[in-house]
Amino acid sequence: MPQQVRGVIARAKGAPTELVTINIPDPGPGEAVVAIKACGVCHTDLHYREGGIGDDYPYLLGHEAAGIVESVGDGVTDLEPGDYVILNWRAVCGSCRACKRGRPWYCFATFNADQKMTLEDGTELSPALGIGAFADKTLVAAGQCTKVDPDARPAAAGLLGCGIMAGLGAAINTGGVSRGDSVAVIGCGGVGSAAIAGARLAGASKIIAIDVDDRKLEGAKQLGATDVINSRNADPVEAVQGLTGGFGADVVIDAVGRPETWKQAFYARDLAGTVVLVGVPTPEMQLELPLLDVFGRGGSLKSSWYGDCLPERDFPMLIDLYLQGRLPLDSFVSEEIGIDGVDQAFETMAAGQVLRSVVVMEG
Ligand SMILES: NC(=O)c1ccc[n+]([C@@H]2O[C@H](COP(=O)([O-])OP(=O)(O)OC[C@H]3O[C@@H](n4cnc5c(N)ncnc54)[C@H](O)[C@@H]3O)[C@@H](O)[C@H]2O)c1
Ligand SMILES: [Zn+2]
Ligand SMILES: [Zn+2]
């Protein structure tokens, strides 16, 4: 039986969000209905509201979520009602060129549910990143559900569904940080702080946190930064060189995504080091750089989407590390809010006051 639940939608560009009743169809072949337990508030949700991603309004917002599988459609064999899952926005297909060449994190075909959730009047909803989890329940493709240890509390577990995974993976997967490396992270919001936690987990010996906000640098120390630089007061390139014997860091992660921070990353790395761009630039941003400097420096220049993660490989492993006390996911949960608090959380986020606000569903 199709059911009616509450959901947070963006009805029109720039308009405040609304908590409304939505229709969830029964899961079709390859689909699942998931009862949401918690869902983090991410910049991307705000971008949807503001029209920065598309104009397929109304959007059903929310995409960093953990929940319990309620029902599954035909042909779903690896998931059953009662399973505790983290939702992901990149279920890989296994058969495209990227998948076949062993780089499934570049998979061309991402799986979402075929059926549509709707408003009460039948208007089709566009779920944010194919998820839509600021809701009591949502409909997804079964491949978007990854089973993890149910002992992990939902507010922390759900964060692996987007921004925190992006930061952890930028360090561990894309940057390939390994034991003894020196790492610098520019921008210590949720994503950059997660990169710091990832660098620590990977055994980095020096982790240099760079931000323009002392509150963020304080938080970075708690997560394992060994040194902090406020780039309003000091040249971050010189400071990183000074802290690394003049060489620069082995891996530098730009979690801001502006031409000036990327250049800092480029010059703050060791000659053979790696730059990872994880912050998302805007379309008009241009980069100007002496080509000779690119030539004269080896190493690699990379970008990282979703931490180059493979949910089935990475989520259960990271949740195990969390439960062992080795990955401080709780530190990223700045506040827990109700489903009616999303717009307020967008303001708190824009003011730089939190790493993550997390909507926790009652009951
Ligand atoms: N690649 C991905 O898969 C992925 C996933 C999620 C988010 N992101 C992107 O990552 C970026 C960071 O996201 P977030 O949630 O951490 O945002 P955030 O706003 O929480 O953090 C940004 C941080 O950068 C700092 N900052 C701003 N300008 C700076 C500068 N010039 N130098 C140093 N620090 C500066 C801010 O003080 C803040 O602490 C965004 O661009 C976001 O879109 C990427
Ligand atoms: Zn594929
Ligand atoms: Zn997100």
Tab-separated table of C-alpha atoms and ligand atoms in Angstrom, residues 93-96 99 107-108, ligand 2:
chain	number	residue	atom	x	y	z
A	93	CYS	CA	26.710	-0.482	-11.927
A	94	GLY	CA	29.561	-2.967	-12.339
A	95	SER	CA	29.256	-3.049	-16.109
A	96	CYS	CA	30.237	0.357	-17.564
A	99	CYS	CA	33.613	-0.274	-13.594
A	107	CYS	CA	31.036	4.830	-12.719
A	108	PHE	CA	28.946	6.501	-15.412
B	2	ZN	ZN	29.584	1.478	-13.716
